[in-house]
PDB file of C-alpha atoms in Angstrom:
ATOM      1  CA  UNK A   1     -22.628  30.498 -37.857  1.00 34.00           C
ATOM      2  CA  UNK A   2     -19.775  31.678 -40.222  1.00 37.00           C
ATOM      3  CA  UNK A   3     -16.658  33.176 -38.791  1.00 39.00           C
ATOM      4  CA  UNK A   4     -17.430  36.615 -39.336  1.00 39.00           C
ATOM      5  CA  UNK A   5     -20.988  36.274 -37.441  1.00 38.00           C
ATOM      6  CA  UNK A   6     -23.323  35.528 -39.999  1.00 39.00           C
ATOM      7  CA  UNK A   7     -25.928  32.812 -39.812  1.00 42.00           C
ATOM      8  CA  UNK A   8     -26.302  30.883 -43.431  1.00 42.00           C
ATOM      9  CA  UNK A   9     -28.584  28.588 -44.739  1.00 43.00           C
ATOM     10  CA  UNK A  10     -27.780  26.426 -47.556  1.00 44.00           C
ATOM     11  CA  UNK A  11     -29.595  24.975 -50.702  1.00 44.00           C
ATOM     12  CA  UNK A  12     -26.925  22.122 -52.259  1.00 39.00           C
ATOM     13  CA  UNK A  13     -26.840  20.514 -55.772  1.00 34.00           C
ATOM     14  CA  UNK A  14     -29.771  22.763 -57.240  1.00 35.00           C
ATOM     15  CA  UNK A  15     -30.929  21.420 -60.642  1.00 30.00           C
ATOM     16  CA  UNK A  16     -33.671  22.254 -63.387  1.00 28.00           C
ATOM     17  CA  UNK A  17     -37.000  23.635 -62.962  1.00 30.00           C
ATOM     18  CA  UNK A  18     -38.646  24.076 -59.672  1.00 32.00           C
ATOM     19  CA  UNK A  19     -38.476  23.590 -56.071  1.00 34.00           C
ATOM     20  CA  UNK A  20     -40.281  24.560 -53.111  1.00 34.00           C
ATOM     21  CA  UNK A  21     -38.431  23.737 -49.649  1.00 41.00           C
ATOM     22  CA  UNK A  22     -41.108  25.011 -46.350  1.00 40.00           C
ATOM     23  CA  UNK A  23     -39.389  26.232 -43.255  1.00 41.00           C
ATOM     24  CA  UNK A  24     -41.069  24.912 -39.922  1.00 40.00           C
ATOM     25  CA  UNK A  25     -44.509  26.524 -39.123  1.00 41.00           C
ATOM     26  CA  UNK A  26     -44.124  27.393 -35.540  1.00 45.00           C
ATOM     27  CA  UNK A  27     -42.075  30.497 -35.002  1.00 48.00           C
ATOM     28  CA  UNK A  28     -40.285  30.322 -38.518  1.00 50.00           C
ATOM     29  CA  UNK A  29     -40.690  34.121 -38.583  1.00 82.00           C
ATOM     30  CA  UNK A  30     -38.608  35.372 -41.689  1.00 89.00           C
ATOM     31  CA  UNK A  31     -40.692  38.322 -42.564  1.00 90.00           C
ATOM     32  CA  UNK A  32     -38.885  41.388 -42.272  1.00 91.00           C
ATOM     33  CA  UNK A  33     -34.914  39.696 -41.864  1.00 92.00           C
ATOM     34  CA  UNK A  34     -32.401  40.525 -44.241  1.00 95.00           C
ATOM     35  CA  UNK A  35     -29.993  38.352 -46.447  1.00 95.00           C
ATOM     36  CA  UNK A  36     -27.398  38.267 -48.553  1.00 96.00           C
ATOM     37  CA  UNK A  37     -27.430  35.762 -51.607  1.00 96.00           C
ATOM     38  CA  UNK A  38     -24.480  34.058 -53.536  1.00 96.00           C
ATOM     39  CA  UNK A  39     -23.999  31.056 -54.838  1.00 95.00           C
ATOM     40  CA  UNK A  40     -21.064  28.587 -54.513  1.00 94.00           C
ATOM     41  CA  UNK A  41     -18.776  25.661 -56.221  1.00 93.00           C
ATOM     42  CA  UNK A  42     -17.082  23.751 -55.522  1.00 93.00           C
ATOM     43  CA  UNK A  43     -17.389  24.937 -52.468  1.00 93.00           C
ATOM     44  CA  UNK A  44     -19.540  26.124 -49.701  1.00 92.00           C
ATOM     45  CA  UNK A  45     -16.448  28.475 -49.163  1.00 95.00           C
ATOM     46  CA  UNK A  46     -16.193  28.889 -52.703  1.00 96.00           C
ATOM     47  CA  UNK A  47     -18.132  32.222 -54.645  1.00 96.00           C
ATOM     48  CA  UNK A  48     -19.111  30.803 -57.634  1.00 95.00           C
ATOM     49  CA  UNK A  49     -17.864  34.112 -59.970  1.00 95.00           C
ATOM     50  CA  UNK A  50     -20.275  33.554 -62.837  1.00 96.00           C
ATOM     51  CA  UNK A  51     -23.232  33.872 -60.871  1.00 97.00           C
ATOM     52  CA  UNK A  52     -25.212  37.388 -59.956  1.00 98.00           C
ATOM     53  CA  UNK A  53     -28.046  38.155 -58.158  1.00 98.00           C
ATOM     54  CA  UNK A  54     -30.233  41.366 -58.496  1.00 98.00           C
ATOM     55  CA  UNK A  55     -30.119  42.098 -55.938  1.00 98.00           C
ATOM     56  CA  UNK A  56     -27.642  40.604 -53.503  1.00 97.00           C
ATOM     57  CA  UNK A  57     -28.802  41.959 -50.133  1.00 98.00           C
ATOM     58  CA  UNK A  58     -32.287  41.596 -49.611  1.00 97.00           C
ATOM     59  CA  UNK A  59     -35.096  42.206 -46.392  1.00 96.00           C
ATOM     60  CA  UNK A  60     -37.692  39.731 -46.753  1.00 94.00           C
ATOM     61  CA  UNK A  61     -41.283  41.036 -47.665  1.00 93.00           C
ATOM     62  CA  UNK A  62     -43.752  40.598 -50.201  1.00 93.00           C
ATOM     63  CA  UNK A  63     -43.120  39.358 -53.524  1.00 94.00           C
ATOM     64  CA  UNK A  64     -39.749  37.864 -55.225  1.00 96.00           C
ATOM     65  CA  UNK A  65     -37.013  39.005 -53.126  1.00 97.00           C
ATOM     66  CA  UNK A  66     -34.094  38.390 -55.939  1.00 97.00           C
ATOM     67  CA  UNK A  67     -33.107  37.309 -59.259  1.00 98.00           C
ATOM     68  CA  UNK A  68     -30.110  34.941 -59.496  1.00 97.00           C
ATOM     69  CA  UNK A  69     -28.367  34.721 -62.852  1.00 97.00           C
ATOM     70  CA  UNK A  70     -25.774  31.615 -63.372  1.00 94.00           C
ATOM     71  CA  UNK A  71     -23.688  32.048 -66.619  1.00 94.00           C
ATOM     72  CA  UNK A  72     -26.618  33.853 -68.931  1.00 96.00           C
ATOM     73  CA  UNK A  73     -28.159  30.284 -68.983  1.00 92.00           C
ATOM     74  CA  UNK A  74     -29.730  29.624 -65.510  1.00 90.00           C
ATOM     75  CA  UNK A  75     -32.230  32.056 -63.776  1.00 93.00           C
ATOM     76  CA  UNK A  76     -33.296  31.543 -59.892  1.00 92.00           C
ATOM     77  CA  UNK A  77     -36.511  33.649 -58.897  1.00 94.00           C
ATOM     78  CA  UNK A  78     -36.243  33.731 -55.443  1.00 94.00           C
ATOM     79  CA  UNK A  79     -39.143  34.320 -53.003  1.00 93.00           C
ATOM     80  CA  UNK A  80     -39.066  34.355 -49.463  1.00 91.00           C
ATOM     81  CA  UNK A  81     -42.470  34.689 -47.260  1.00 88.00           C
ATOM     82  CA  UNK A  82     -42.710  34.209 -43.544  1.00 87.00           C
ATOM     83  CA  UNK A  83     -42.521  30.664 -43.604  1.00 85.00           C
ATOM     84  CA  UNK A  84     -41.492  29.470 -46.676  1.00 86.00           C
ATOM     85  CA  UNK A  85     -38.957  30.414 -49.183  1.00 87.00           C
ATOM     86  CA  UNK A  86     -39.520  29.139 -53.039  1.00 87.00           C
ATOM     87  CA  UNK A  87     -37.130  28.855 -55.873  1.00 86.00           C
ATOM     88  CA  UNK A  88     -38.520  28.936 -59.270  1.00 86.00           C
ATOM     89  CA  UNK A  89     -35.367  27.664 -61.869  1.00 85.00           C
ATOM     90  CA  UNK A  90     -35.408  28.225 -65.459  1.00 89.00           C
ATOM     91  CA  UNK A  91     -32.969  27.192 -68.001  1.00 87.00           C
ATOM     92  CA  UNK A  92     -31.818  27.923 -71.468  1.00 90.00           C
ATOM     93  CA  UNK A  93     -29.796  24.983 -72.052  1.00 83.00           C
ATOM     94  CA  UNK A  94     -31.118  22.163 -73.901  1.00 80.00           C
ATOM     95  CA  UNK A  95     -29.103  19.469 -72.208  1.00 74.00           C
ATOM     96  CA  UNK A  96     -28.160  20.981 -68.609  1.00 72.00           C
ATOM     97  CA  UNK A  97     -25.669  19.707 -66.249  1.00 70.00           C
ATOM     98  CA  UNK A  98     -24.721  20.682 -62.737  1.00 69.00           C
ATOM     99  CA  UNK A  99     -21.119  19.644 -61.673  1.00 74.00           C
ATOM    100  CA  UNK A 100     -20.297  17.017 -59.021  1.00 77.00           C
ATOM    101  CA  UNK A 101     -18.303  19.334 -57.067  1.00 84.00           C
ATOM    102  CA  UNK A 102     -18.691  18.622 -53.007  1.00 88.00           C
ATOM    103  CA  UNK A 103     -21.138  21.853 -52.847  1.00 87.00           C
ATOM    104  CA  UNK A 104     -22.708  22.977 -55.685  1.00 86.00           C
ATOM    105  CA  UNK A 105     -26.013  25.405 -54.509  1.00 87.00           C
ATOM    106  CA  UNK A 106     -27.454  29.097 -53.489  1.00 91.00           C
ATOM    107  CA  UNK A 107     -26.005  30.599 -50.400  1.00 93.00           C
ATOM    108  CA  UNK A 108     -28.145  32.687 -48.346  1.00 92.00           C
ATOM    109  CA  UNK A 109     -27.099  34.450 -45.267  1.00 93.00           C
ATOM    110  CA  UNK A 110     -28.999  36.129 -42.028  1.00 93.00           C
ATOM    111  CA  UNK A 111     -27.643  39.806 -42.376  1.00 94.00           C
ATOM    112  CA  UNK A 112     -30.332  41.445 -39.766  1.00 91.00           C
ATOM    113  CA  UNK A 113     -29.541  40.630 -36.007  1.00 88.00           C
ATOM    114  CA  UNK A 114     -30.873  37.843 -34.353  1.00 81.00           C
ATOM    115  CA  UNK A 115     -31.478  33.869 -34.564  1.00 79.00           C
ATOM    116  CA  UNK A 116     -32.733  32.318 -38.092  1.00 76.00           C
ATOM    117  CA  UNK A 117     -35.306  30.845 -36.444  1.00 71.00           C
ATOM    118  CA  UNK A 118     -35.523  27.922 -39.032  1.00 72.00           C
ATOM    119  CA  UNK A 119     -36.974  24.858 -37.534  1.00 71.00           C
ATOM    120  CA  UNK A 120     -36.785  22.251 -40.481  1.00 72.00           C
ATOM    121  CA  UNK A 121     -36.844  22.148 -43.898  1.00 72.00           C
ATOM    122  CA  UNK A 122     -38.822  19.589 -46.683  1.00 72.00           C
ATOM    123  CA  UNK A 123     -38.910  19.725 -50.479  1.00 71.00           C
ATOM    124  CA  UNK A 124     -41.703  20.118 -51.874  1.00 72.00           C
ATOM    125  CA  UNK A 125     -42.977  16.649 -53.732  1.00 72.00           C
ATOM    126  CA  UNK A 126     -44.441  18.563 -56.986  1.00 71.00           C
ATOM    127  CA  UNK A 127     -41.077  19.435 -57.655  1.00 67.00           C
ATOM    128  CA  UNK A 128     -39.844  19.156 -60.985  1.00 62.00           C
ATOM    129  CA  UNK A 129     -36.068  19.285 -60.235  1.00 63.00           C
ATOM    130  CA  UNK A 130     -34.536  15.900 -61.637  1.00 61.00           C
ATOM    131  CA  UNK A 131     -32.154  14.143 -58.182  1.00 59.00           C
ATOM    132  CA  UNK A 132     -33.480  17.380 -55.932  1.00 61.00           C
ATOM    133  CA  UNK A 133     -35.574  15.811 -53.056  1.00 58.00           C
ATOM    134  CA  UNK A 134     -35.502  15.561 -49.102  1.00 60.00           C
ATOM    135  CA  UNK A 135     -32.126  13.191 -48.744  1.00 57.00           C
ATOM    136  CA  UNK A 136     -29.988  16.366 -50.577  1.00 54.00           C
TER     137      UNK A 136
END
């Protein structure tokens, strides 16, 4: 819980292509909460200012909730469901990099009243994303 009340959940030291990370099946219940996205470095505390998402306060429902945009290069389809929430990264950059920092990642934070209800989290192993598995 953040100081001001809101619940967050946290993706750290997002990478390349694509990623898949499934909530816990039994009483994950996302459908129909709201969020707010941003994303942060160095930082969890830390809006990252070249970033944009379209758009930044979302209710989750059917289809791609939001479009992140890092720096013109880096585009984040995000798309919540009930239980799962997906992240589809594409790049324009020939030789990406992500910085070191201490946080580096998407932000997203519980907007609509009541508990997250998140019961675990696991990356899915098709993904593509170079250093992006279950130990980050």
């Amino acid at each position: 819980m953040t100081p001001g009340g809101t619940m967050r959940f946290t993706f750290t030291s997002i990478s390349l292509l694509a990623g898949l990370v499934a909530c816990g099946s039994a009483q994950a219940g996302l459908e129909g909460q709201s969020f707010s996205a941003s994303y942060r470095v160095p930082t969890s505390d830390t809006a990252y200012l070249p970033a944009s998402f379209t758009p930044s306060s979302f209710a989750v429902g059917a289809g791609v909730e939001s479009l992140a945009n890092v720096e013109d290069v880096t585009f984040i389809s995000i798309d919540f469901s009930d239980t799962q929430l997906s992240l589809l990264l594409n790049t324009t950059l020939a030789q990406p990099s992500w910085s070191s920092a201490p946080f580096n990642g998407l932000v997203f934070d519980l907007t609509s009243p009541g508990p997250m209800r998140i019961t675990g989290a696991l990356v899915d192993a098709q993904t593509s994303m170079m250093g992006f598995d279950s130990s980050r």
